[in-house]
Amino acid sequence: RFGAHRRYGARHHKPAARRLRFENTSPAPARKLKIGYVSSDFRDHPVGRNLLPLIANHDAQAFEIFLYAQEESNDAISARFRAYADHWIPAGGFGDAGLAQRMRQDGIDIAVFLAGRFNLNRPQVAAHRAAPVQVSYHDCATSGLDEMDYWLTDDLLHPEDTAEQFTERLYRLPSFYQFTLPDVGPGATPPPISKNGYVTFGCFNKPEKISDRVFAVWADILAQVPDARLALKYRNLYADQGLRDGWLRRFIAAGLAPERLQFLYGDDGLADHLGLYGGIDIALDPFPFNGATTTFEALAAGVPVIALWGDNFAGRVAGTLLSQIGAADLASASVEDYIRTACALAGDEARMASLRKNLGGQLRRSDLCDGAAYAKNVEAALRDMWRQWCLVRG
């Protein structure tokens, strides 16, 4: 995988970028800094909801914030980004070299590239050296670009002995993730087993994450919890009859009765979507590509999430979130433990009720929902990166 990322970086490498010296940039370590964030997700989107508390809490005396928006949006989250930023620059009309030049003209000191190659994001702009310091943020792997200087993470996502490889230097925050709590949701309702008489497992992740291996593990869990159901949802994707039929065939081939599989769809708004967690007793997280937003949403609704620790960023997200709210025992180091943990919880209605009552509060009191503290930590990281550049420049 690292080789593929390196090849990507080599394709986009710009030798001229290495000759840029930013001679007119003051190397004063304590001065006010211009921070440029580049993203297509300054809107109602998982990355946007994660970033918003940071932008909202930036120290205006120490940082001037530029948002380079690849996509225009008129939703409420986008309006808040516009209000919090010092400068809003539509970026969709710029090519990569042109946007990098615009950022240099704006005097950006630190460029932060959001979500790498997801959606319409612009990591290739970094290859043109848009700023003296360049940071990858919320990507799922290395950019592969020699011109990208840092990659933000934390000690749980990337322990010191991580085997994952990067072209960037890892910079570990006290806590990487930050979330905006939804204003709507099912509230602290009793687990549905109390009225249904059976456990409902659920997964609201993309179907692509549910590999044959994941499905086999879930089939094993359902075989050991004979009355349990499995509910699947991802937006309104399961409205497609062909997709539902494919899942039913897999279910039957695994020796499971088709009536134990439920498909959820037909909701249009966030309140409807989050309300469906009220019908889930236990969420099953896929692997090796975990859910981030789905884990957060489930925990906010008091739904416990069963997770498996992986060996890279994408496979350590759910375990990290669980650990940060004091629920690390729900994350397992092996598939066997994952199965045991799911089955044990399914057989303990009292514990399910306790988790349902307490998980939401644990989340709200955690660092994951402290935007002011998070902003200070990110600002300290950016300031440290800047000092390092000033030392080299000096």
Tab-separated table of C-alpha atoms in Angstrom:
chain	number	residue	atom	x	y	z
A	1	ARG	CA	0.000	0.000	0.000
A	2	PHE	CA	2.785	2.439	0.873
A	3	GLY	CA	4.348	1.820	-2.525
A	4	ALA	CA	1.101	2.863	-4.212
A	5	HIS	CA	1.039	6.077	-2.184
A	6	ARG	CA	4.660	6.782	-3.105
A	7	ARG	CA	3.875	6.278	-6.783
A	8	TYR	CA	0.997	8.725	-6.446
A	9	GLY	CA	3.347	11.249	-4.862
A	10	ALA	CA	5.922	10.752	-7.599
A	11	ARG	CA	3.301	11.375	-10.305
A	12	HIS	CA	2.387	14.709	-8.749
A	13	HIS	CA	5.892	15.784	-7.687
A	14	LYS	CA	6.813	19.310	-8.826
A	15	PRO	CA	10.599	19.922	-8.774
A	16	ALA	CA	10.058	23.689	-8.986
A	17	ALA	CA	8.278	23.625	-5.619
A	18	ARG	CA	11.528	22.716	-3.880
A	19	ARG	CA	13.100	25.939	-5.095
A	20	LEU	CA	10.536	28.093	-3.310
A	21	ARG	CA	12.184	29.726	-0.285
A	22	PHE	CA	9.448	32.100	0.946
A	23	GLU	CA	12.039	34.851	1.317
A	24	ASN	CA	9.363	37.423	2.161
A	25	THR	CA	7.885	35.306	4.965
A	26	SER	CA	8.928	36.522	8.397
A	27	PRO	CA	10.481	33.673	10.440
A	28	ALA	CA	9.290	35.169	13.725
A	29	PRO	CA	8.156	32.204	15.854
A	30	ALA	CA	5.603	34.073	17.992
A	31	ARG	CA	3.903	36.291	15.413
A	32	LYS	CA	0.299	35.987	14.297
A	33	LEU	CA	0.011	33.186	11.735
A	34	LYS	CA	-2.113	32.856	8.639
A	35	ILE	CA	-3.631	29.367	8.499
A	36	GLY	CA	-5.182	28.187	5.242
A	37	TYR	CA	-7.585	25.232	5.332
A	38	VAL	CA	-8.340	23.583	1.972
A	39	SER	CA	-11.418	21.358	1.747
A	40	SER	CA	-14.582	20.425	-0.112
A	41	ASP	CA	-16.270	19.751	3.233
A	42	PHE	CA	-17.000	23.124	4.859
A	43	ARG	CA	-20.618	21.969	5.031
A	44	ASP	CA	-22.903	19.407	6.675
A	45	HIS	CA	-20.473	16.524	6.232
A	46	PRO	CA	-18.570	14.284	8.702
A	47	VAL	CA	-15.297	16.152	8.103
A	48	GLY	CA	-17.081	19.488	8.374
A	49	ARG	CA	-18.748	18.545	11.653
A	50	ASN	CA	-15.356	17.434	13.006
A	51	LEU	CA	-13.602	20.613	11.895
A	52	LEU	CA	-16.240	23.137	12.950
A	53	PRO	CA	-15.354	23.209	16.690
A	54	LEU	CA	-11.735	23.960	15.771
A	55	ILE	CA	-12.588	26.854	13.452
A	56	ALA	CA	-15.138	28.186	15.946
A	57	ASN	CA	-12.600	28.248	18.784
A	58	HIS	CA	-9.442	29.470	17.041
A	59	ASP	CA	-7.611	32.256	18.899
A	60	ALA	CA	-8.249	35.320	16.738
A	61	GLN	CA	-5.326	37.154	18.347
A	62	ALA	CA	-2.838	34.485	17.299
A	63	PHE	CA	-4.287	33.078	14.061
A	64	GLU	CA	-5.919	34.491	10.936
A	65	ILE	CA	-8.114	31.859	9.290
A	66	PHE	CA	-8.501	31.391	5.534
A	67	LEU	CA	-10.956	28.774	4.245
A	68	TYR	CA	-10.390	27.675	0.642
A	69	ALA	CA	-13.694	26.026	-0.251
A	70	GLN	CA	-13.669	23.566	-3.132
A	71	GLU	CA	-17.454	23.250	-3.011
A	72	GLU	CA	-20.032	25.922	-2.290
A	73	SER	CA	-22.915	25.007	0.000
A	74	ASN	CA	-25.793	26.931	1.527
A	75	ASP	CA	-26.489	24.684	4.514
A	76	ALA	CA	-26.365	25.828	8.142
A	77	ILE	CA	-22.937	24.296	8.815
A	78	SER	CA	-21.434	26.121	5.833
A	79	ALA	CA	-22.934	29.388	7.083
A	80	ARG	CA	-21.228	28.885	10.438
A	81	PHE	CA	-17.879	28.226	8.748
A	82	ARG	CA	-18.245	31.478	6.802
A	83	ALA	CA	-19.072	33.372	9.985
A	84	TYR	CA	-16.112	31.995	11.953
A	85	ALA	CA	-13.483	32.408	9.214
A	86	ASP	CA	-11.610	35.636	8.557
A	87	HIS	CA	-11.550	34.889	4.826
A	88	TRP	CA	-13.686	32.623	2.622
A	89	ILE	CA	-12.183	31.885	-0.796
A	90	PRO	CA	-14.058	29.800	-3.408
A	91	ALA	CA	-11.378	27.429	-4.739
A	92	GLY	CA	-13.242	25.451	-7.380
A	93	GLY	CA	-12.170	27.722	-10.212
A	94	PHE	CA	-8.448	27.315	-9.534
A	95	GLY	CA	-6.203	24.599	-10.908
A	96	ASP	CA	-3.725	23.058	-8.485
A	97	ALA	CA	-0.865	25.380	-9.407
A	98	GLY	CA	-3.196	28.377	-9.473
A	99	LEU	CA	-4.600	27.676	-6.015
A	100	ALA	CA	-1.109	27.202	-4.588
A	101	GLN	CA	-0.091	30.531	-6.114
A	102	ARG	CA	-3.183	32.242	-4.659
A	103	MET	CA	-2.337	30.861	-1.207
A	104	ARG	CA	1.233	32.124	-1.495
A	105	GLN	CA	-0.104	35.535	-2.537
A	106	ASP	CA	-2.368	35.483	0.526
A	107	GLY	CA	0.737	34.916	2.637
A	108	ILE	CA	-0.416	31.610	4.123
A	109	ASP	CA	2.092	30.370	6.704
A	110	ILE	CA	0.594	26.918	7.303
A	111	ALA	CA	-1.603	25.125	4.761
A	112	VAL	CA	-3.869	22.387	6.124
A	113	PHE	CA	-5.278	19.952	3.563
A	114	LEU	CA	-8.475	18.223	4.651
A	115	ALA	CA	-9.464	14.623	3.894
A	116	GLY	CA	-6.841	13.917	1.258
A	117	ARG	CA	-8.218	12.142	-1.798
A	118	PHE	CA	-11.794	11.853	-0.554
A	119	ASN	CA	-14.549	13.620	-2.475
A	120	LEU	CA	-13.225	16.688	-4.314
A	121	ASN	CA	-10.365	17.525	-1.986
A	122	ARG	CA	-7.082	18.917	-3.273
A	123	PRO	CA	-3.926	17.285	-1.832
A	124	GLN	CA	-2.148	17.821	-5.164
A	125	VAL	CA	-2.068	21.554	-4.382
A	126	ALA	CA	0.529	20.746	-1.726
A	127	ALA	CA	2.869	19.440	-4.428
A	128	HIS	CA	3.164	23.050	-5.641
A	129	ARG	CA	4.209	24.182	-2.112
A	130	ALA	CA	1.340	26.508	-1.206
A	131	ALA	CA	2.880	27.450	2.157
A	132	PRO	CA	6.111	27.081	4.145
A	133	VAL	CA	4.476	24.394	6.314
A	134	GLN	CA	1.941	21.915	4.918
A	135	VAL	CA	-0.210	19.536	6.961
A	136	SER	CA	-2.421	16.566	6.069
A	137	TYR	CA	-5.534	16.368	8.255
A	138	HIS	CA	-8.336	13.780	8.216
A	139	ASP	CA	-6.876	11.693	5.425
A	140	CYS	CA	-7.035	7.913	5.878
A	141	ALA	CA	-3.410	7.264	4.847
A	142	THR	CA	-0.235	9.045	3.833
A	143	SER	CA	-0.516	11.547	0.992
A	144	GLY	CA	2.646	10.101	-0.563
A	145	LEU	CA	3.779	13.676	-1.268
A	146	ASP	CA	7.288	14.754	-0.278
A	147	GLU	CA	5.976	18.310	0.013
A	148	MET	CA	3.461	17.391	2.745
A	149	ASP	CA	5.355	18.013	5.976
A	150	TYR	CA	3.116	16.710	8.773
A	151	TRP	CA	0.252	14.279	9.318
A	152	LEU	CA	-1.960	14.895	12.362
A	153	THR	CA	-2.883	11.899	14.524
A	154	ASP	CA	-2.761	10.781	18.184
A	155	ASP	CA	-1.193	8.029	20.308
A	156	LEU	CA	-4.140	5.648	19.993
A	157	LEU	CA	-4.451	5.910	16.236
A	158	HIS	CA	-0.696	5.631	15.802
A	159	PRO	CA	1.237	4.227	18.780
A	160	GLU	CA	4.998	4.733	18.757
A	161	ASP	CA	5.448	1.206	17.372
A	162	THR	CA	2.994	1.673	14.486
A	163	ALA	CA	3.952	-0.210	11.344
A	164	GLU	CA	2.039	2.180	9.092
A	165	GLN	CA	4.368	4.145	6.823
A	166	PHE	CA	4.209	7.826	5.934
A	167	THR	CA	6.070	10.313	3.803
A	168	GLU	CA	5.004	12.933	6.351
A	169	ARG	CA	6.210	13.339	9.910
A	170	LEU	CA	3.518	12.148	12.331
A	171	TYR	CA	2.422	14.822	14.790
A	172	ARG	CA	0.459	13.385	17.693
A	173	LEU	CA	-2.263	15.465	19.309
A	174	PRO	CA	-3.576	14.573	22.787
A	175	SER	CA	-6.782	13.566	20.959
A	176	PHE	CA	-7.263	13.568	17.195
A	177	TYR	CA	-11.036	13.460	16.834
A	178	GLN	CA	-13.526	16.190	17.677
A	179	PHE	CA	-17.244	16.117	16.992
A	180	THR	CA	-20.176	18.472	16.854
A	181	LEU	CA	-22.994	16.924	18.848
A	182	PRO	CA	-26.253	16.656	16.902
A	183	ASP	CA	-29.195	18.665	18.187
A	184	VAL	CA	-31.536	15.779	17.419
A	185	GLY	CA	-31.556	12.082	18.254
A	186	PRO	CA	-33.504	9.301	19.937
A	187	GLY	CA	-32.591	10.331	23.493
A	188	ALA	CA	-31.887	7.919	26.328
A	189	THR	CA	-34.519	5.310	25.492
A	190	PRO	CA	-34.429	1.776	26.948
A	191	PRO	CA	-32.685	-0.799	24.749
A	192	PRO	CA	-35.192	-2.267	22.277
A	193	ILE	CA	-34.651	-5.780	23.649
A	194	SER	CA	-36.798	-4.722	26.599
A	195	LYS	CA	-39.877	-4.609	24.357
A	196	ASN	CA	-38.842	-6.878	21.474
A	197	GLY	CA	-37.588	-9.802	23.512
A	198	TYR	CA	-34.599	-10.258	21.180
A	199	VAL	CA	-31.360	-8.407	20.460
A	200	THR	CA	-31.060	-6.199	17.389
A	201	PHE	CA	-27.531	-5.771	16.087
A	202	GLY	CA	-27.008	-2.941	13.632
A	203	CYS	CA	-24.540	-1.484	11.171
A	204	PHE	CA	-25.090	1.901	9.488
A	205	ASN	CA	-21.792	1.858	7.556
A	206	LYS	CA	-21.222	1.760	3.815
A	207	PRO	CA	-21.941	-1.717	2.394
A	208	GLU	CA	-18.466	-1.699	0.818
A	209	LYS	CA	-16.989	-1.970	4.306
A	210	ILE	CA	-18.863	-5.214	4.976
A	211	SER	CA	-16.470	-7.681	3.373
A	212	ASP	CA	-17.000	-11.439	3.159
A	213	ARG	CA	-14.782	-11.823	6.226
A	214	VAL	CA	-16.828	-9.306	8.220
A	215	PHE	CA	-20.054	-10.973	7.114
A	216	ALA	CA	-18.738	-14.390	8.187
A	217	VAL	CA	-17.914	-13.028	11.649
A	218	TRP	CA	-21.347	-11.466	11.986
A	219	ALA	CA	-22.981	-14.708	10.834
A	220	ASP	CA	-21.056	-16.500	13.601
A	221	ILE	CA	-22.385	-14.003	16.157
A	222	LEU	CA	-25.956	-14.451	14.930
A	223	ALA	CA	-25.562	-18.229	15.082
A	224	GLN	CA	-24.545	-17.937	18.742
A	225	VAL	CA	-27.388	-15.524	19.578
A	226	PRO	CA	-30.221	-17.505	17.936
A	227	ASP	CA	-33.061	-14.978	18.224
A	228	ALA	CA	-31.033	-11.896	17.274
A	229	ARG	CA	-31.695	-9.693	14.246
A	230	LEU	CA	-29.273	-7.691	12.116
A	231	ALA	CA	-30.367	-4.266	10.838
A	232	LEU	CA	-28.459	-2.667	7.953
A	233	LYS	CA	-28.639	0.954	6.870
A	234	TYR	CA	-26.613	3.351	4.770
A	235	ARG	CA	-28.483	6.471	3.722
A	236	ASN	CA	-31.277	5.158	1.471
A	237	LEU	CA	-29.123	2.646	-0.361
A	238	TYR	CA	-31.082	-0.385	0.818
A	239	ALA	CA	-34.159	0.867	-0.988
A	240	ASP	CA	-32.598	-0.935	-3.953
A	241	GLN	CA	-34.279	-4.333	-4.278
A	242	GLY	CA	-31.265	-5.854	-6.015
A	243	LEU	CA	-28.992	-4.927	-3.123
A	244	ARG	CA	-31.455	-6.354	-0.604
A	245	ASP	CA	-31.778	-9.579	-2.595
A	246	GLY	CA	-28.007	-9.987	-2.658
A	247	TRP	CA	-27.823	-9.671	1.100
A	248	LEU	CA	-30.668	-12.098	1.606
A	249	ARG	CA	-28.877	-14.677	-0.545
A	250	ARG	CA	-25.738	-14.298	1.590
A	251	PHE	CA	-27.840	-14.680	4.717
A	252	ILE	CA	-29.545	-17.849	3.520
A	253	ALA	CA	-26.220	-19.309	2.316
A	254	ALA	CA	-24.880	-18.810	5.847
A	255	GLY	CA	-27.773	-20.862	7.228
A	256	LEU	CA	-29.612	-17.862	8.673
A	257	ALA	CA	-33.332	-17.247	8.344
A	258	PRO	CA	-34.028	-14.271	6.046
A	259	GLU	CA	-36.518	-12.752	8.487
A	260	ARG	CA	-33.600	-12.082	10.852
A	261	LEU	CA	-32.233	-9.476	8.431
A	262	GLN	CA	-33.751	-5.988	8.456
A	263	PHE	CA	-33.155	-3.185	5.949
A	264	LEU	CA	-33.616	0.409	7.038
A	265	TYR	CA	-34.142	3.240	4.560
A	266	GLY	CA	-36.614	5.920	3.599
A	267	ASP	CA	-35.462	8.695	5.949
A	268	ASP	CA	-34.504	12.060	4.495
A	269	GLY	CA	-33.335	14.137	7.446
A	270	LEU	CA	-30.782	13.880	10.238
A	271	ALA	CA	-33.444	13.530	12.923
A	272	ASP	CA	-35.016	10.552	11.138
A	273	HIS	CA	-31.613	8.951	10.579
A	274	LEU	CA	-30.465	9.313	14.183
A	275	GLY	CA	-33.863	8.218	15.454
A	276	LEU	CA	-33.288	4.789	13.900
A	277	TYR	CA	-30.585	4.133	16.489
A	278	GLY	CA	-33.470	3.867	18.936
A	279	GLY	CA	-34.173	0.444	17.414
A	280	ILE	CA	-30.599	-0.864	17.753
A	281	ASP	CA	-29.316	-2.677	20.852
A	282	ILE	CA	-25.698	-3.207	19.767
A	283	ALA	CA	-23.791	-1.709	16.837
A	284	LEU	CA	-21.283	-3.916	15.016
A	285	ASP	CA	-18.372	-1.976	13.565
A	286	PRO	CA	-16.812	-3.302	10.327
A	287	PHE	CA	-13.113	-3.976	9.884
A	288	PRO	CA	-10.438	-3.351	8.743
A	289	PHE	CA	-12.044	-0.020	7.715
A	290	ASN	CA	-13.878	1.222	10.799
A	291	GLY	CA	-16.700	3.713	11.034
A	292	ALA	CA	-15.988	7.140	12.528
A	293	THR	CA	-19.231	9.088	12.165
A	294	THR	CA	-21.328	5.937	12.659
A	295	THR	CA	-19.463	5.135	15.881
A	296	PHE	CA	-19.953	8.646	17.187
A	297	GLU	CA	-23.648	8.694	16.270
A	298	ALA	CA	-24.257	5.325	17.915
A	299	LEU	CA	-22.502	6.365	21.121
A	300	ALA	CA	-24.385	9.674	21.195
A	301	ALA	CA	-27.594	7.605	21.158
A	302	GLY	CA	-26.304	5.323	23.933
A	303	VAL	CA	-25.795	2.362	21.592
A	304	PRO	CA	-22.677	0.301	22.452
A	305	VAL	CA	-20.317	-0.354	19.539
A	306	ILE	CA	-18.366	-3.610	19.194
A	307	ALA	CA	-15.042	-2.879	17.471
A	308	LEU	CA	-11.841	-4.621	16.419
A	309	TRP	CA	-8.430	-2.957	16.727
A	310	GLY	CA	-6.511	-2.866	13.439
A	311	ASP	CA	-2.931	-2.029	12.549
A	312	ASN	CA	-3.436	1.253	10.693
A	313	PHE	CA	-5.388	4.479	10.940
A	314	ALA	CA	-8.502	3.204	9.161
A	315	GLY	CA	-8.638	0.167	11.442
A	316	ARG	CA	-8.095	1.972	14.760
A	317	VAL	CA	-10.762	4.670	14.606
A	318	ALA	CA	-13.582	2.942	16.499
A	319	GLY	CA	-11.269	1.573	19.191
A	320	THR	CA	-9.822	5.046	19.660
A	321	LEU	CA	-13.239	6.658	20.083
A	322	LEU	CA	-14.367	3.974	22.529
A	323	SER	CA	-11.175	4.356	24.559
A	324	GLN	CA	-11.603	8.108	24.781
A	325	ILE	CA	-15.012	7.812	26.432
A	326	GLY	CA	-14.008	5.067	28.876
A	327	ALA	CA	-15.470	2.126	26.929
A	328	ALA	CA	-12.254	0.475	25.728
A	329	ASP	CA	-13.548	-2.951	26.789
A	330	LEU	CA	-15.868	-2.894	23.760
A	331	ALA	CA	-12.851	-2.890	21.408
A	332	SER	CA	-11.139	-6.246	20.907
A	333	ALA	CA	-7.651	-7.202	19.755
A	334	SER	CA	-8.750	-10.367	17.916
A	335	VAL	CA	-11.713	-11.594	15.896
A	336	GLU	CA	-12.354	-14.271	18.525
A	337	ASP	CA	-12.615	-11.621	21.241
A	338	TYR	CA	-14.810	-9.474	18.995
A	339	ILE	CA	-17.260	-12.374	18.704
A	340	ARG	CA	-17.094	-13.156	22.430
A	341	THR	CA	-17.651	-9.509	23.381
A	342	ALA	CA	-20.678	-9.188	21.099
A	343	CYS	CA	-22.247	-12.432	22.309
A	344	ALA	CA	-21.580	-11.702	25.980
A	345	LEU	CA	-23.169	-8.265	25.753
A	346	ALA	CA	-26.146	-9.674	23.847
A	347	GLY	CA	-26.750	-12.021	26.773
A	348	ASP	CA	-26.564	-9.293	29.430
A	349	GLU	CA	-29.688	-7.155	29.256
A	350	ALA	CA	-28.819	-5.306	32.464
A	351	ARG	CA	-25.480	-4.182	31.042
A	352	MET	CA	-27.109	-3.127	27.790
A	353	ALA	CA	-29.523	-0.976	29.792
A	354	SER	CA	-26.660	0.552	31.792
A	355	LEU	CA	-24.662	1.362	28.667
A	356	ARG	CA	-27.772	2.816	27.033
A	357	LYS	CA	-28.194	5.132	29.978
A	358	ASN	CA	-24.564	6.213	30.349
A	359	LEU	CA	-22.693	6.146	27.030
A	360	GLY	CA	-24.171	9.397	25.724
A	361	GLY	CA	-23.101	11.254	28.864
A	362	GLN	CA	-19.637	9.720	28.757
A	363	LEU	CA	-19.290	10.981	25.199
A	364	ARG	CA	-20.492	14.487	26.015
A	365	ARG	CA	-18.077	14.785	28.956
A	366	SER	CA	-15.107	13.475	26.978
A	367	ASP	CA	-12.382	15.320	25.083
A	368	LEU	CA	-14.219	14.357	21.891
A	369	CYS	CA	-16.773	17.086	22.580
A	370	ASP	CA	-14.572	19.818	24.086
A	371	GLY	CA	-14.048	22.152	21.163
A	372	ALA	CA	-12.226	24.852	23.121
A	373	ALA	CA	-9.619	22.445	24.511
A	374	TYR	CA	-9.262	20.779	21.135
A	375	ALA	CA	-8.590	24.099	19.409
A	376	LYS	CA	-5.864	24.900	21.935
A	377	ASN	CA	-4.204	21.537	21.267
A	378	VAL	CA	-4.270	21.994	17.495
A	379	GLU	CA	-3.032	25.565	17.820
A	380	ALA	CA	-0.151	24.384	19.997
A	381	ALA	CA	0.724	21.813	17.330
A	382	LEU	CA	0.606	24.395	14.529
A	383	ARG	CA	2.713	26.809	16.569
A	384	ASP	CA	5.278	24.080	17.229
A	385	MET	CA	5.440	23.223	13.524
A	386	TRP	CA	5.976	26.898	12.787
A	387	ARG	CA	8.785	27.180	15.324
A	388	GLN	CA	10.500	24.218	13.695
A	389	TRP	CA	10.303	25.940	10.309
A	390	CYS	CA	11.668	29.159	11.795
A	391	LEU	CA	14.621	27.281	13.300
A	392	VAL	CA	15.500	25.735	9.945
A	393	ARG	CA	14.937	29.028	8.130
A	394	GLY	CA	17.010	30.936	10.693
